[in-house]
Amino acid sequence: MRSVPWWALLSSACAPVLLVGGWTVSAVLQGPGYDPGSATISILASDGAQGYWVMTSALVGLGVCDVVTACGLRPAARAGRVALGGGGLSAMLLAFFPAPASGGSLDHGTVVAVGFALLALWPVLAVRRPGHAWRHGRPGLPDPPPASGLPSASDPPPASGPPPASGRAPAEGSVPWGLRPRPSLVAAGLMWLGGGWFLLALFVNDTAGAAERVVTFAQAFWPLVVVISCVRRTGDDARNRVRHSGHPDNA
């Protein structure tokens, strides 16, 4: 059974496309006076902006994609899925708390900060440790109790190869790459570094637009990386079961 449904793969692929397409079209509508290197994305979705509805619709679509992906990303830990979905909801809330045409907004800034924090934390919260229980592509279900407390001498030795559909993954290699600790920590760390770069650029270097685009694209793209790793892991497991069983019907 597939661990990630096709619609989660579709939603995770649409998220970065909507984000980049939204800020590209909105910048064109805003005219030559808009500098994407120094001006933030929020300006494109602010009250009175020429591309307000385009950028706002893109942010809402991005949020919907994150929520859908969180619902379908069953191999990930529940805390990570909740954080990803919360980040998506924050993106949708920006439609109700747009940036003002000039000056700052506490409500807008709070929603942006909460959304960034959730999306920067979810890679770590979604990590699956080796030894986690898997059954029929649905993680989190406990193993059934053994028929007897101790194995008997007549019991056959365990077969080599991949773990069965119901059992515990014995090694890190059985966990999808995108849900392993090291890649997740690196992804989250880079996102937090990007957030620091954005704050520095916002108050010092006047390159906040470039920094924000790098960070938001990374946060929109990482769910796709995780989903693809889960799909590939499931496909590899299915091929291994076929190879060891010798017949596809027994996989």
PDB file of C-alpha atoms in Angstrom, residues 32-202:
ATOM      1  CA  PRO A  32       8.927  48.944 -12.797  1.00  0.00           C
ATOM      2  CA  GLY A  33       8.860  50.830  -9.509  1.00  0.00           C
ATOM      3  CA  TYR A  34       8.858  47.575  -7.580  1.00  0.00           C
ATOM      4  CA  ASP A  35      12.323  46.196  -6.756  1.00  0.00           C
ATOM      5  CA  PRO A  36      12.126  42.464  -5.908  1.00  0.00           C
ATOM      6  CA  GLY A  37      15.594  42.568  -4.412  1.00  0.00           C
ATOM      7  CA  SER A  38      14.753  45.052  -1.684  1.00  0.00           C
ATOM      8  CA  ALA A  39      10.939  45.059  -1.450  1.00  0.00           C
ATOM      9  CA  THR A  40       9.205  42.227   0.402  1.00  0.00           C
ATOM     10  CA  ILE A  41       6.504  39.921  -0.911  1.00  0.00           C
ATOM     11  CA  SER A  42       4.047  41.455   1.539  1.00  0.00           C
ATOM     12  CA  ILE A  43       4.075  44.683  -0.466  1.00  0.00           C
ATOM     13  CA  LEU A  44       2.668  42.772  -3.436  1.00  0.00           C
ATOM     14  CA  ALA A  45      -0.251  41.617  -1.269  1.00  0.00           C
ATOM     15  CA  SER A  46      -0.761  44.918   0.548  1.00  0.00           C
ATOM     16  CA  ASP A  47      -3.851  47.095   0.333  1.00  0.00           C
ATOM     17  CA  GLY A  48      -3.902  49.041  -2.887  1.00  0.00           C
ATOM     18  CA  ALA A  49      -1.202  47.034  -4.672  1.00  0.00           C
ATOM     19  CA  GLN A  50      -1.769  46.406  -8.371  1.00  0.00           C
ATOM     20  CA  GLY A  51      -1.209  42.672  -7.975  1.00  0.00           C
ATOM     21  CA  TYR A  52      -3.016  42.358  -4.636  1.00  0.00           C
ATOM     22  CA  TRP A  53      -5.454  39.651  -5.674  1.00  0.00           C
ATOM     23  CA  VAL A  54      -2.828  37.664  -7.551  1.00  0.00           C
ATOM     24  CA  MET A  55      -0.388  37.522  -4.645  1.00  0.00           C
ATOM     25  CA  THR A  56      -3.120  37.010  -2.069  1.00  0.00           C
ATOM     26  CA  SER A  57      -4.624  34.155  -4.096  1.00  0.00           C
ATOM     27  CA  ALA A  58      -1.177  32.604  -4.449  1.00  0.00           C
ATOM     28  CA  LEU A  59      -0.627  32.747  -0.675  1.00  0.00           C
ATOM     29  CA  VAL A  60      -4.023  31.191  -0.001  1.00  0.00           C
ATOM     30  CA  GLY A  61      -3.306  28.465  -2.553  1.00  0.00           C
ATOM     31  CA  LEU A  62       0.081  27.864  -0.970  1.00  0.00           C
ATOM     32  CA  GLY A  63      -1.548  27.482   2.427  1.00  0.00           C
ATOM     33  CA  VAL A  64      -4.127  25.050   1.078  1.00  0.00           C
ATOM     34  CA  CYS A  65      -1.358  22.983  -0.505  1.00  0.00           C
ATOM     35  CA  ASP A  66       0.539  22.799   2.793  1.00  0.00           C
ATOM     36  CA  VAL A  67      -2.579  21.700   4.667  1.00  0.00           C
ATOM     37  CA  VAL A  68      -3.382  19.035   2.066  1.00  0.00           C
ATOM     38  CA  THR A  69       0.217  17.796   2.091  1.00  0.00           C
ATOM     39  CA  ALA A  70       0.170  17.590   5.885  1.00  0.00           C
ATOM     40  CA  CYS A  71      -2.978  15.473   5.748  1.00  0.00           C
ATOM     41  CA  GLY A  72      -1.468  13.050   3.242  1.00  0.00           C
ATOM     42  CA  LEU A  73       2.059  12.820   4.648  1.00  0.00           C
ATOM     43  CA  ARG A  74       1.287   9.786   6.798  1.00  0.00           C
ATOM     44  CA  PRO A  75       4.889   8.558   7.231  1.00  0.00           C
ATOM     45  CA  ALA A  76       5.814  11.791   9.062  1.00  0.00           C
ATOM     46  CA  ALA A  77       5.432  12.188  12.808  1.00  0.00           C
ATOM     47  CA  ARG A  78       2.157  13.769  13.869  1.00  0.00           C
ATOM     48  CA  ALA A  79       3.795  16.824  15.437  1.00  0.00           C
ATOM     49  CA  GLY A  80       5.500  17.659  12.160  1.00  0.00           C
ATOM     50  CA  ARG A  81       2.290  17.269  10.193  1.00  0.00           C
ATOM     51  CA  VAL A  82       0.485  19.574  12.615  1.00  0.00           C
ATOM     52  CA  ALA A  83       3.243  22.177  12.305  1.00  0.00           C
ATOM     53  CA  LEU A  84       3.153  21.978   8.497  1.00  0.00           C
ATOM     54  CA  GLY A  85      -0.614  22.360   8.485  1.00  0.00           C
ATOM     55  CA  GLY A  86      -0.368  25.263  10.933  1.00  0.00           C
ATOM     56  CA  GLY A  87       2.097  26.983   8.635  1.00  0.00           C
ATOM     57  CA  GLY A  88      -0.363  26.558   5.787  1.00  0.00           C
ATOM     58  CA  LEU A  89      -3.152  28.070   7.857  1.00  0.00           C
ATOM     59  CA  SER A  90      -0.907  31.040   8.647  1.00  0.00           C
ATOM     60  CA  ALA A  91      -0.368  31.631   4.931  1.00  0.00           C
ATOM     61  CA  MET A  92      -4.119  31.628   4.386  1.00  0.00           C
ATOM     62  CA  LEU A  93      -4.647  34.035   7.298  1.00  0.00           C
ATOM     63  CA  LEU A  94      -2.484  36.609   5.521  1.00  0.00           C
ATOM     64  CA  ALA A  95      -5.494  37.246   3.274  1.00  0.00           C
ATOM     65  CA  PHE A  96      -7.305  38.599   6.347  1.00  0.00           C
ATOM     66  CA  PHE A  97      -4.263  40.451   7.722  1.00  0.00           C
ATOM     67  CA  PRO A  98      -2.586  42.055   4.699  1.00  0.00           C
ATOM     68  CA  ALA A  99       0.318  44.438   5.079  1.00  0.00           C
ATOM     69  CA  PRO A 100      -0.684  48.112   5.043  1.00  0.00           C
ATOM     70  CA  ALA A 101       0.219  50.279   2.071  1.00  0.00           C
ATOM     71  CA  SER A 102       2.751  52.071   4.283  1.00  0.00           C
ATOM     72  CA  GLY A 103       4.145  51.456   7.736  1.00  0.00           C
ATOM     73  CA  GLY A 104       3.959  48.266   9.746  1.00  0.00           C
ATOM     74  CA  SER A 105       1.207  46.042  11.107  1.00  0.00           C
ATOM     75  CA  LEU A 106       1.412  44.054  14.328  1.00  0.00           C
ATOM     76  CA  ASP A 107      -1.251  41.585  13.193  1.00  0.00           C
ATOM     77  CA  HIS A 108       0.438  40.971   9.850  1.00  0.00           C
ATOM     78  CA  GLY A 109       3.854  40.652  11.442  1.00  0.00           C
ATOM     79  CA  THR A 110       2.577  38.200  14.050  1.00  0.00           C
ATOM     80  CA  VAL A 111       0.969  35.932  11.454  1.00  0.00           C
ATOM     81  CA  VAL A 112       4.147  35.984   9.353  1.00  0.00           C
ATOM     82  CA  ALA A 113       6.336  35.202  12.373  1.00  0.00           C
ATOM     83  CA  VAL A 114       4.130  32.320  13.538  1.00  0.00           C
ATOM     84  CA  GLY A 115       3.950  30.868  10.033  1.00  0.00           C
ATOM     85  CA  PHE A 116       7.705  31.088   9.567  1.00  0.00           C
ATOM     86  CA  ALA A 117       8.397  29.445  12.932  1.00  0.00           C
ATOM     87  CA  LEU A 118       6.034  26.546  12.258  1.00  0.00           C
ATOM     88  CA  LEU A 119       7.453  25.907   8.792  1.00  0.00           C
ATOM     89  CA  ALA A 120      11.012  26.119  10.112  1.00  0.00           C
ATOM     90  CA  LEU A 121      10.257  23.643  12.909  1.00  0.00           C
ATOM     91  CA  TRP A 122       8.210  21.052  11.051  1.00  0.00           C
ATOM     92  CA  PRO A 123      11.172  19.247   9.393  1.00  0.00           C
ATOM     93  CA  VAL A 124      12.560  18.371  12.834  1.00  0.00           C
ATOM     94  CA  LEU A 125       9.180  17.589  14.359  1.00  0.00           C
ATOM     95  CA  ALA A 126       8.381  15.239  11.465  1.00  0.00           C
ATOM     96  CA  VAL A 127      11.461  13.051  11.964  1.00  0.00           C
ATOM     97  CA  ARG A 128      10.929   9.296  12.226  1.00  0.00           C
ATOM     98  CA  ARG A 129      13.411   7.332  14.292  1.00  0.00           C
ATOM     99  CA  PRO A 130      14.699   3.879  13.258  1.00  0.00           C
ATOM    100  CA  GLY A 131      12.652   1.200  14.970  1.00  0.00           C
ATOM    101  CA  HIS A 132       9.350   2.990  14.423  1.00  0.00           C
ATOM    102  CA  ALA A 133       6.430   0.654  13.777  1.00  0.00           C
ATOM    103  CA  TRP A 134       5.078   0.420  10.219  1.00  0.00           C
ATOM    104  CA  ARG A 135       2.082  -1.505   8.973  1.00  0.00           C
ATOM    105  CA  HIS A 136       0.558  -1.410   5.494  1.00  0.00           C
ATOM    106  CA  GLY A 137       2.194   1.923   4.778  1.00  0.00           C
ATOM    107  CA  ARG A 138       0.640   3.525   7.862  1.00  0.00           C
ATOM    108  CA  PRO A 139       3.189   4.444  10.533  1.00  0.00           C
ATOM    109  CA  GLY A 140       2.459   4.651  14.197  1.00  0.00           C
ATOM    110  CA  LEU A 141       0.623   1.347  14.683  1.00  0.00           C
ATOM    111  CA  PRO A 142       2.099  -0.971  17.316  1.00  0.00           C
ATOM    112  CA  ASP A 143       3.306  -4.437  16.507  1.00  0.00           C
ATOM    113  CA  PRO A 144       0.975  -7.294  17.432  1.00  0.00           C
ATOM    114  CA  PRO A 145       1.968  -9.192  20.578  1.00  0.00           C
ATOM    115  CA  PRO A 146       3.904 -12.419  19.998  1.00  0.00           C
ATOM    116  CA  ALA A 147       2.064 -15.700  20.250  1.00  0.00           C
ATOM    117  CA  SER A 148       4.375 -16.832  23.030  1.00  0.00           C
ATOM    118  CA  GLY A 149       6.698 -15.066  25.374  1.00  0.00           C
ATOM    119  CA  LEU A 150       9.904 -16.796  24.194  1.00  0.00           C
ATOM    120  CA  PRO A 151      10.836 -18.204  20.790  1.00  0.00           C
ATOM    121  CA  SER A 152      11.084 -21.962  20.624  1.00  0.00           C
ATOM    122  CA  ALA A 153      14.011 -23.917  19.232  1.00  0.00           C
ATOM    123  CA  SER A 154      11.855 -25.081  16.320  1.00  0.00           C
ATOM    124  CA  ASP A 155      11.126 -21.527  15.161  1.00  0.00           C
ATOM    125  CA  PRO A 156      12.809 -20.791  11.817  1.00  0.00           C
ATOM    126  CA  PRO A 157      15.514 -18.124  11.834  1.00  0.00           C
ATOM    127  CA  PRO A 158      14.441 -14.689  10.647  1.00  0.00           C
ATOM    128  CA  ALA A 159      14.725 -14.180   6.922  1.00  0.00           C
ATOM    129  CA  SER A 160      17.174 -11.646   5.588  1.00  0.00           C
ATOM    130  CA  GLY A 161      16.025  -8.723   3.533  1.00  0.00           C
ATOM    131  CA  PRO A 162      13.597  -5.870   4.123  1.00  0.00           C
ATOM    132  CA  PRO A 163      11.270  -5.863   7.143  1.00  0.00           C
ATOM    133  CA  PRO A 164       7.786  -7.276   6.626  1.00  0.00           C
ATOM    134  CA  ALA A 165       4.745  -5.082   6.170  1.00  0.00           C
ATOM    135  CA  SER A 166       4.037  -5.351   9.898  1.00  0.00           C
ATOM    136  CA  GLY A 167       7.134  -4.861  11.991  1.00  0.00           C
ATOM    137  CA  ARG A 168       9.757  -2.433  13.129  1.00  0.00           C
ATOM    138  CA  ALA A 169      12.302  -0.842  10.864  1.00  0.00           C
ATOM    139  CA  PRO A 170      15.673  -2.085  12.134  1.00  0.00           C
ATOM    140  CA  ALA A 171      17.867   0.575  10.551  1.00  0.00           C
ATOM    141  CA  GLU A 172      17.829   4.177   9.447  1.00  0.00           C
ATOM    142  CA  GLY A 173      17.829   3.054   5.822  1.00  0.00           C
ATOM    143  CA  SER A 174      14.214   1.917   6.188  1.00  0.00           C
ATOM    144  CA  VAL A 175      13.105   5.484   7.043  1.00  0.00           C
ATOM    145  CA  PRO A 176      12.446   7.825   4.087  1.00  0.00           C
ATOM    146  CA  TRP A 177      15.395  10.128   3.497  1.00  0.00           C
ATOM    147  CA  GLY A 178      13.384  13.293   4.066  1.00  0.00           C
ATOM    148  CA  LEU A 179      12.287  12.101   7.515  1.00  0.00           C
ATOM    149  CA  ARG A 180      15.733  11.160   8.830  1.00  0.00           C
ATOM    150  CA  PRO A 181      17.286  13.307  11.576  1.00  0.00           C
ATOM    151  CA  ARG A 182      20.325  14.622   9.722  1.00  0.00           C
ATOM    152  CA  PRO A 183      18.635  15.974   6.552  1.00  0.00           C
ATOM    153  CA  SER A 184      15.778  17.371   8.631  1.00  0.00           C
ATOM    154  CA  LEU A 185      18.131  19.174  10.997  1.00  0.00           C
ATOM    155  CA  VAL A 186      20.071  20.627   8.076  1.00  0.00           C
ATOM    156  CA  ALA A 187      16.870  21.823   6.377  1.00  0.00           C
ATOM    157  CA  ALA A 188      15.513  23.394   9.554  1.00  0.00           C
ATOM    158  CA  GLY A 189      18.875  24.986  10.367  1.00  0.00           C
ATOM    159  CA  LEU A 190      19.133  26.565   6.929  1.00  0.00           C
ATOM    160  CA  MET A 191      15.614  27.947   7.273  1.00  0.00           C
ATOM    161  CA  TRP A 192      16.452  29.574  10.604  1.00  0.00           C
ATOM    162  CA  LEU A 193      19.663  30.986   9.139  1.00  0.00           C
ATOM    163  CA  GLY A 194      17.586  32.350   6.274  1.00  0.00           C
ATOM    164  CA  GLY A 195      15.266  33.980   8.770  1.00  0.00           C
ATOM    165  CA  GLY A 196      18.234  35.665  10.417  1.00  0.00           C
ATOM    166  CA  TRP A 197      19.469  36.809   7.019  1.00  0.00           C
ATOM    167  CA  PHE A 198      16.040  38.310   6.325  1.00  0.00           C
ATOM    168  CA  LEU A 199      16.027  40.299   9.571  1.00  0.00           C
ATOM    169  CA  LEU A 200      19.551  41.538   8.918  1.00  0.00           C
ATOM    170  CA  ALA A 201      18.659  42.490   5.351  1.00  0.00           C
ATOM    171  CA  LEU A 202      15.461  44.189   6.482  1.00  0.00           C
TER     172      LEU A 202
END
